[in-house]
PDB file of C-alpha atoms in Angstrom:
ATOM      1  CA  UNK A   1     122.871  16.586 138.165  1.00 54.00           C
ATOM      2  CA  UNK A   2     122.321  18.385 134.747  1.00 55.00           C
ATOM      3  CA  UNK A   3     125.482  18.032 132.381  1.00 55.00           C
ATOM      4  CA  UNK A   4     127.385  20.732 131.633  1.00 55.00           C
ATOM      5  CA  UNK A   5     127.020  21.660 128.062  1.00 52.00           C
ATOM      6  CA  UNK A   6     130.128  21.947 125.582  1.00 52.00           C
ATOM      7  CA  UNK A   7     130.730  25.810 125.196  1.00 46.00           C
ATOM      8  CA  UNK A   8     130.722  25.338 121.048  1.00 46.00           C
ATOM      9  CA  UNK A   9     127.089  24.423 121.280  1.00 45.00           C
ATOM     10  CA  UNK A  10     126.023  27.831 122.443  1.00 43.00           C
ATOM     11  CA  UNK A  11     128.659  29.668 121.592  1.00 47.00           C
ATOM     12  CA  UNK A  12     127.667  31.758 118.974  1.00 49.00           C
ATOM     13  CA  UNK A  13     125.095  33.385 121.060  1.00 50.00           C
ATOM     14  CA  UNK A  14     127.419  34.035 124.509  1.00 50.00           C
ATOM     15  CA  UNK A  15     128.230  37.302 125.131  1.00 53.00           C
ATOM     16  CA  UNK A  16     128.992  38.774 128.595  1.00 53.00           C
ATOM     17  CA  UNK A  17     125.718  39.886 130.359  1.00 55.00           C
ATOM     18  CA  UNK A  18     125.673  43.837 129.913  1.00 57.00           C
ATOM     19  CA  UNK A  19     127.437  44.245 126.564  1.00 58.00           C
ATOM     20  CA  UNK A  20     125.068  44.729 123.590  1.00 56.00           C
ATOM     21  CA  UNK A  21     125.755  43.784 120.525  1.00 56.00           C
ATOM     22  CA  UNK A  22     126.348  46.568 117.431  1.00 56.00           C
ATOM     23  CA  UNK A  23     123.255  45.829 115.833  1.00 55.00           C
ATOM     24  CA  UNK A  24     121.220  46.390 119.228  1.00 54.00           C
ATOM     25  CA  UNK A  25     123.131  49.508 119.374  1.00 53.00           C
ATOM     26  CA  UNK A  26     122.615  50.603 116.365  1.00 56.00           C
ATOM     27  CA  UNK A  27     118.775  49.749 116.663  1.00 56.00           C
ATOM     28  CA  UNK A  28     118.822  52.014 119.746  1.00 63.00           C
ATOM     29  CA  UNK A  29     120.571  55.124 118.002  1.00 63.00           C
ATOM     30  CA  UNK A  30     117.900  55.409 115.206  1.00 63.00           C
ATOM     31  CA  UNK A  31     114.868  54.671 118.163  1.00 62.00           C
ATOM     32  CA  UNK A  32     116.668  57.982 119.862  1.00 63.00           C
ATOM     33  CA  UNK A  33     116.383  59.924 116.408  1.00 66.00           C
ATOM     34  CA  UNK A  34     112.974  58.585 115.730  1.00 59.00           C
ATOM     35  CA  UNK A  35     111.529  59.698 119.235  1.00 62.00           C
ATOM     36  CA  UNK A  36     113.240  62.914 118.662  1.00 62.00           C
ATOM     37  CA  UNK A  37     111.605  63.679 115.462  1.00 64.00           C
ATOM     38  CA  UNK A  38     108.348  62.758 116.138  1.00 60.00           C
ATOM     39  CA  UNK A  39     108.929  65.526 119.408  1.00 57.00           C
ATOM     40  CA  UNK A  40     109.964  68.027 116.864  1.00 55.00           C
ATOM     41  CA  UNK A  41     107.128  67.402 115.111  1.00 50.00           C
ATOM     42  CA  UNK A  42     104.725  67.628 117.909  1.00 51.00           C
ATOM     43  CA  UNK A  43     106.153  70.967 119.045  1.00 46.00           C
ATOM     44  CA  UNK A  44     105.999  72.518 115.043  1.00 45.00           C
ATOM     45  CA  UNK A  45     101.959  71.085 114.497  1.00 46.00           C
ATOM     46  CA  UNK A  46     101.506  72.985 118.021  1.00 45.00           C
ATOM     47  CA  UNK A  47     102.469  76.433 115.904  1.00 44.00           C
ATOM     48  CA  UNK A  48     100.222  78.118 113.081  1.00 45.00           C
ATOM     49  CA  UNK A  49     102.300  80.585 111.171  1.00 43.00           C
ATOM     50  CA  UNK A  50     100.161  83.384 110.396  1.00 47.00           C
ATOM     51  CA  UNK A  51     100.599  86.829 108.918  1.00 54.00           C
ATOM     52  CA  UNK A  52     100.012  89.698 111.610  1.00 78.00           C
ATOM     53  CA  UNK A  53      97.473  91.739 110.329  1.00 87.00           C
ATOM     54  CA  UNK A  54      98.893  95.468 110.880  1.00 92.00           C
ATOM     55  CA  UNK A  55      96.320  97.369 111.783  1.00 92.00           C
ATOM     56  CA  UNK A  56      97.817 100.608 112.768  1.00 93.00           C
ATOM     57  CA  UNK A  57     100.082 100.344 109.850  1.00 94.00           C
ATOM     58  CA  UNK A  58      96.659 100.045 107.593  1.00 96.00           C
ATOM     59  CA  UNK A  59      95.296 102.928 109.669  1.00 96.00           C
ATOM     60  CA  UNK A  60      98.403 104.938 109.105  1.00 95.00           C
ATOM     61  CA  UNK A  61      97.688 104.443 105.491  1.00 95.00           C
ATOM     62  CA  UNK A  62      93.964 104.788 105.312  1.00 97.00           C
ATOM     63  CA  UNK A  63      94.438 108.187 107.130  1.00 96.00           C
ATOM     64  CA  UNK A  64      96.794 109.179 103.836  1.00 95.00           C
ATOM     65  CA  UNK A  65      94.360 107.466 101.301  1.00 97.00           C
ATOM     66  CA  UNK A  66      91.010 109.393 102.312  1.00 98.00           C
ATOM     67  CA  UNK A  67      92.852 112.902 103.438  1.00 97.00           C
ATOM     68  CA  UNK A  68      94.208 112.698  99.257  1.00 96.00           C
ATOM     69  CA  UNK A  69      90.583 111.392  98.321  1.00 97.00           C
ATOM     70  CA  UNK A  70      89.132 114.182  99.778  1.00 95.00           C
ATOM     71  CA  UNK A  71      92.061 117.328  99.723  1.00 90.00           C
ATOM     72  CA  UNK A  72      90.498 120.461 101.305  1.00 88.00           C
ATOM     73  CA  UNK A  73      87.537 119.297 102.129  1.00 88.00           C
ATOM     74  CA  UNK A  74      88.975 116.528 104.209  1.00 80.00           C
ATOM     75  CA  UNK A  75      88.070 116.881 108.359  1.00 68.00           C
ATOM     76  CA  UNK A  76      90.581 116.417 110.791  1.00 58.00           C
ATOM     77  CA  UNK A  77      91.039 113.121 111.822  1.00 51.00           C
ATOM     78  CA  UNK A  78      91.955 112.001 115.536  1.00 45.00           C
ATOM     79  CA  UNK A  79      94.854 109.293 115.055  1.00 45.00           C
ATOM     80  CA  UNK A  80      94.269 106.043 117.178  1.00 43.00           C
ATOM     81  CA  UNK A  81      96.764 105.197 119.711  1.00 42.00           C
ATOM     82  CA  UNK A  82      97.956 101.916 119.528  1.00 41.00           C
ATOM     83  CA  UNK A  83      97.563  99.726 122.630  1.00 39.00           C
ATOM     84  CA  UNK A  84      99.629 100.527 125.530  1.00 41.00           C
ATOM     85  CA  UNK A  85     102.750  97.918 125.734  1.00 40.00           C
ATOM     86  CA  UNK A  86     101.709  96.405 122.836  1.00 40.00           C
ATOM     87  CA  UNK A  87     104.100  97.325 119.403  1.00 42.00           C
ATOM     88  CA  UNK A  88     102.222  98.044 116.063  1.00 39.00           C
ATOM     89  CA  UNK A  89     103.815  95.127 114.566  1.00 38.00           C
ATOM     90  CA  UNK A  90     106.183  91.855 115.832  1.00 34.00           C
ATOM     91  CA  UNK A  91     107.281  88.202 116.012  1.00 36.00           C
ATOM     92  CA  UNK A  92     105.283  86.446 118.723  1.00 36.00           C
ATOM     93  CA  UNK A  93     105.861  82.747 119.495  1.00 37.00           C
ATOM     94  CA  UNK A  94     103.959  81.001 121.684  1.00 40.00           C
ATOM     95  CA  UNK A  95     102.104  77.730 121.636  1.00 37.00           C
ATOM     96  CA  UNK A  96      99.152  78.304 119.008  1.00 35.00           C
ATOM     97  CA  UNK A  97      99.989  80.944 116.742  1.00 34.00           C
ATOM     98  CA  UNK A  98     103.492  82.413 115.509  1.00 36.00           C
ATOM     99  CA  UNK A  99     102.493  86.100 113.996  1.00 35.00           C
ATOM    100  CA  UNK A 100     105.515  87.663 111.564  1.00 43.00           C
ATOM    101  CA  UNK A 101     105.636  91.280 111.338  1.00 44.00           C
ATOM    102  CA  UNK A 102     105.656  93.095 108.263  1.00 58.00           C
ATOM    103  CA  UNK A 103     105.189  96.613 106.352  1.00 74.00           C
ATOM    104  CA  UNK A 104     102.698  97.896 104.726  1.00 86.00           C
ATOM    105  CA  UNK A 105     102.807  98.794 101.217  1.00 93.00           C
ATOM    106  CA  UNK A 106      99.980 100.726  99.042  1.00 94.00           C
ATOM    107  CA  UNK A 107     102.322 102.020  96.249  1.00 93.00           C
ATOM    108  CA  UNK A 108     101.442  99.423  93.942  1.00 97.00           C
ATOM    109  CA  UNK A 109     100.555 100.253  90.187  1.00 97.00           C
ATOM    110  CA  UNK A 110      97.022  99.245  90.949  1.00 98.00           C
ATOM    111  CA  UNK A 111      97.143 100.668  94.298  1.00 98.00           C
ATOM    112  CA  UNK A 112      98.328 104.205  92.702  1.00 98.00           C
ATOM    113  CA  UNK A 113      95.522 104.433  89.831  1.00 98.00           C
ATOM    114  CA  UNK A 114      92.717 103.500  92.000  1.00 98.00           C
ATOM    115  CA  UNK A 115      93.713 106.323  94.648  1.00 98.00           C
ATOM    116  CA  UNK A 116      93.594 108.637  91.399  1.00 98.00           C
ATOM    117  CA  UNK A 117      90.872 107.605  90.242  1.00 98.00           C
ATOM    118  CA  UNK A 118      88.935 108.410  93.342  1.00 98.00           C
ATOM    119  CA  UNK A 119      90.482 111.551  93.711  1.00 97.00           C
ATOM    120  CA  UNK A 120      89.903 112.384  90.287  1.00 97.00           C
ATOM    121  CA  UNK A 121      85.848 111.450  91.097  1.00 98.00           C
ATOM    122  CA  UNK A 122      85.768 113.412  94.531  1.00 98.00           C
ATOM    123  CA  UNK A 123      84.859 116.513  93.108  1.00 96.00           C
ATOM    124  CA  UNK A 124      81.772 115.888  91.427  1.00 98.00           C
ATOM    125  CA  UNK A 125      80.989 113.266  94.670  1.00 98.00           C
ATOM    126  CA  UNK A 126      81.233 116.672  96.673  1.00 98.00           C
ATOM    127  CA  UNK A 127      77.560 118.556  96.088  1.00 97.00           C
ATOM    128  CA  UNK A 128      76.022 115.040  96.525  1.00 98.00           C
ATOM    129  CA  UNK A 129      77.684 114.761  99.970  1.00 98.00           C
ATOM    130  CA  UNK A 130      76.817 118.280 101.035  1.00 97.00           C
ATOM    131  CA  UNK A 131      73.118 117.805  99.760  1.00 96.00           C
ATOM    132  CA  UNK A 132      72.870 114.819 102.276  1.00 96.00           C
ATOM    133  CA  UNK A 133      71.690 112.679  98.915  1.00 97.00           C
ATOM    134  CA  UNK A 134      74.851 110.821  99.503  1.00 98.00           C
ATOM    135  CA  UNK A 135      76.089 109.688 103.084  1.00 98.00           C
ATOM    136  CA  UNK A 136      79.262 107.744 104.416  1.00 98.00           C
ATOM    137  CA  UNK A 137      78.050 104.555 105.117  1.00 97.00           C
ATOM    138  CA  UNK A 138      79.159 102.515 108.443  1.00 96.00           C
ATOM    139  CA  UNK A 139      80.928 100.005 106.030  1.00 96.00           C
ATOM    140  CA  UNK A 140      83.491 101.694 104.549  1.00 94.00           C
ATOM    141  CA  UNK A 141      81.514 102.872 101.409  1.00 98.00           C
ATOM    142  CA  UNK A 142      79.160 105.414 100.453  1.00 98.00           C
ATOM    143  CA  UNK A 143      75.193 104.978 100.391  1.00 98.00           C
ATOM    144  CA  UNK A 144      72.797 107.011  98.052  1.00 98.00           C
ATOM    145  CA  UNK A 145      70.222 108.018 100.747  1.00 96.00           C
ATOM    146  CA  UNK A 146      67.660 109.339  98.757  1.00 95.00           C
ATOM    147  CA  UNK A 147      67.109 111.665  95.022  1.00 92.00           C
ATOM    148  CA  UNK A 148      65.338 113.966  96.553  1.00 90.00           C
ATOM    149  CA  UNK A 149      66.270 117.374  94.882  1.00 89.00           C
ATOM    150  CA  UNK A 150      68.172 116.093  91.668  1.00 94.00           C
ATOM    151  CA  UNK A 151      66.413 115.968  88.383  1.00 94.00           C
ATOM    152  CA  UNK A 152      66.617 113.117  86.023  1.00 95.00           C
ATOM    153  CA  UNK A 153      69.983 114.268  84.719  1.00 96.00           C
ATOM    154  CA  UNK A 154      71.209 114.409  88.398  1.00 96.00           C
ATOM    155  CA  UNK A 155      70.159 111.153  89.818  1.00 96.00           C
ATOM    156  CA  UNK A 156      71.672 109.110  86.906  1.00 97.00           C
ATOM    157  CA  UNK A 157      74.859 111.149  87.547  1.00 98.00           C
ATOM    158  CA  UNK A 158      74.831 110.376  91.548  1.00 98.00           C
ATOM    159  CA  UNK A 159      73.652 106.726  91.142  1.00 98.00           C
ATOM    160  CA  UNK A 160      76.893 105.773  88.648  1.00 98.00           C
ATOM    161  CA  UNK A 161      79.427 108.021  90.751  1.00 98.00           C
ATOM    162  CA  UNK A 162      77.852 106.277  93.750  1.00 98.00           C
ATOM    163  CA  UNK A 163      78.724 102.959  92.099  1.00 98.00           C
ATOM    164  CA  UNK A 164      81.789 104.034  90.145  1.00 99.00           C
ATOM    165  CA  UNK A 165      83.658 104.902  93.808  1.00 99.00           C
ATOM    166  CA  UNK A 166      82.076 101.545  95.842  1.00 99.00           C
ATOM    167  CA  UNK A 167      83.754  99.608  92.890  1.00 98.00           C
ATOM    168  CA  UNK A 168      86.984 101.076  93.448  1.00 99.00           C
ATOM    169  CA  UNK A 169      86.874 101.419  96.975  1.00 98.00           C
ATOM    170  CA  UNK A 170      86.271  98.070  97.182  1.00 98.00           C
ATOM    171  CA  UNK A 171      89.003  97.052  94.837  1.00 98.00           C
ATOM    172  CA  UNK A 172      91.142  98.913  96.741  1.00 98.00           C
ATOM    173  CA  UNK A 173      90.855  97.184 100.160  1.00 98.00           C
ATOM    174  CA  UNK A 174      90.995  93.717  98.459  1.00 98.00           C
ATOM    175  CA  UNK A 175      94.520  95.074  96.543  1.00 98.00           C
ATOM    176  CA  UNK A 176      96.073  96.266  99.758  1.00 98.00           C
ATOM    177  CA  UNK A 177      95.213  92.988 101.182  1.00 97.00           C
ATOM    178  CA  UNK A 178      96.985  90.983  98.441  1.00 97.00           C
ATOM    179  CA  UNK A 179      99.832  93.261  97.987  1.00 96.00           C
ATOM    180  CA  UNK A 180     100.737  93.005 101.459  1.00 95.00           C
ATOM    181  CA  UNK A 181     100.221  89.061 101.684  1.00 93.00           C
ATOM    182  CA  UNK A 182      96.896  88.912 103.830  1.00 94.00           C
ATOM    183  CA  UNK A 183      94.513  88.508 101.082  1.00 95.00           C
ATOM    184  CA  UNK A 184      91.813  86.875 103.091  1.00 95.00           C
ATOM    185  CA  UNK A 185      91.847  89.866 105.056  1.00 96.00           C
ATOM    186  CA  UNK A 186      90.132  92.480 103.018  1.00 97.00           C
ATOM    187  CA  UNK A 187      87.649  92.978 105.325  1.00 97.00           C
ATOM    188  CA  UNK A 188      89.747  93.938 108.088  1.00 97.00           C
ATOM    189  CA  UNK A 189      91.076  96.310 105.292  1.00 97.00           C
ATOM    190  CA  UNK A 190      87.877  98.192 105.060  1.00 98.00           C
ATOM    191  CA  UNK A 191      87.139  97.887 108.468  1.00 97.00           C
ATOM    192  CA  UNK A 192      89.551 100.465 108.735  1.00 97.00           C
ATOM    193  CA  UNK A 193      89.138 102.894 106.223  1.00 98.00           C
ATOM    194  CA  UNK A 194      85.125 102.810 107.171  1.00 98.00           C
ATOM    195  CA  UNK A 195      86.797 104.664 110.591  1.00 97.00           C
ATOM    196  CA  UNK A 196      89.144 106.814 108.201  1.00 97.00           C
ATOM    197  CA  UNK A 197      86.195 107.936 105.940  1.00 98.00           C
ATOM    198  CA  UNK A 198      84.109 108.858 108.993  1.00 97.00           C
ATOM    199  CA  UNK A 199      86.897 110.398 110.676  1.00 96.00           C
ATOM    200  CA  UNK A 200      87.806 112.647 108.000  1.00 97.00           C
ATOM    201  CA  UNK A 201      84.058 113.183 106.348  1.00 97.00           C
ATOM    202  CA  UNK A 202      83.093 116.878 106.005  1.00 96.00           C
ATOM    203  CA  UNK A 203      81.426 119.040 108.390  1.00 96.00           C
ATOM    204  CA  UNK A 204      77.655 118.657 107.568  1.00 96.00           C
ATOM    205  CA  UNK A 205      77.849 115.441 105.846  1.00 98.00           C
ATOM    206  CA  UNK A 206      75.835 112.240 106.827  1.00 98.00           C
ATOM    207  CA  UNK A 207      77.303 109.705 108.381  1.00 98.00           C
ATOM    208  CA  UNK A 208      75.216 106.056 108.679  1.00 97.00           C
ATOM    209  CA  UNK A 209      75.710 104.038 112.316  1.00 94.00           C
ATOM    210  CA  UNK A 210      75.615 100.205 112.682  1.00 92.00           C
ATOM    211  CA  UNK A 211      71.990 100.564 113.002  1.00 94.00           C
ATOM    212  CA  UNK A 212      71.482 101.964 109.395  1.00 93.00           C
ATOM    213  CA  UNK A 213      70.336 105.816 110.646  1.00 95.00           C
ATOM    214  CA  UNK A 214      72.078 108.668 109.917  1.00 97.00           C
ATOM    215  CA  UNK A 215      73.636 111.497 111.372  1.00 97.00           C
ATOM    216  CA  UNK A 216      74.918 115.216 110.635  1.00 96.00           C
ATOM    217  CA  UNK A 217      78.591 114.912 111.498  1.00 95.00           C
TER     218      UNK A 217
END
């Protein structure tokens, strides 16, 4: 028969069976919080927080922009409708991509003297336009089709107003882009004042398609 060993032998390691010790406990508690944060952490790398892009907002604006540009001689545009269901602008949560909603703002300084500045240059863009030298390009920008017509003095004169108004125009979309905190979305920008410009260009004018021909609007 085994002898019985003297309690003070093991007796700084009894405990009842079932009754942890504090430390254990303790160790426990902070293997809880850990697992917790690392589930947090899972759920937020699930979610890329990106601006919304606010394309009818833009739209809204562009309209403005190109019916000041041009004044009088500005066509009517036909406003988009925004997507059934669907608001202009919101906070959308889901698994890949949070979107935050926001306004649109082209009252900047800059904003403000480039949209003079082209309005200042539309006039003397106009006989260019109606002579079909000049045409509204697909792209948001305008395209010197040909010089047919224009003596030396003239084609110097439409080349640089040509250029003058792609620089601003161009300027423009990449401004309201960084003033309204999407600044790697400048293309989207002029994506949708190329509709704007075409919408609203003159009866008579040229406008270019995707393919690069052009047509009377």
């Amino acid at each position: 028969m085994r002898p019985i060993m003297p309690v003070e032998e093991f007796s700084g390691s009894f405990r009842p069976k079932g009754r942890r010790s504090p430390t254990e406990g303790s160790i426990s508690m902070n293997k809880l919080r850990y697992l917790a944060l690392l589930a947090a952490v899972a759920v937020v790398s699930c979610v890329t927080i990106n601006i919304y892009f606010p394309a009818e907002e833009v739209r809204g604006a562009a309209d403005k922009i190109v019916n000041e540009v041009w004044g009088e001689r500005a066509g009517e545009a036909v406003p988009a409708e925004p997507p059934q269901g669907e608001p202009s602008s919101f906070l959308r949560l889901g698994p890949a991509t949070a979107y935050a909603a926001q306004d649109i703002n082209v009252s900047t300084p800059e904003i403000r003297a480039l949209r003079e500045a082209m309005k200042a240059r539309a006039t003397a863009l106009f006989p260019y336009l109606d002579g079909g030298q000049v045409g509204v390009g697909h792209d948001g920008l305008l395209k010197l089709r040909t010089i047919d017509g224009l003596d030396l003095k003239s084609r110097g004169e439409a080349t640089r107003l040509v250029e003058a108004e792609n620089s601003d125009r161009q300027r423009l979309y990449g401004e309201i882009a960084r003033a309204n905190g999407f600044p790697d979305q400048a293309a989207e920008v002029q994506a949708v004042f190329a509709e704007s410009w075409r919408a609203q260009a003159a009866p008579g004018w040229l406008l270019e398609d995707e393919s690069g021909g052009w047509t009377k609007k």
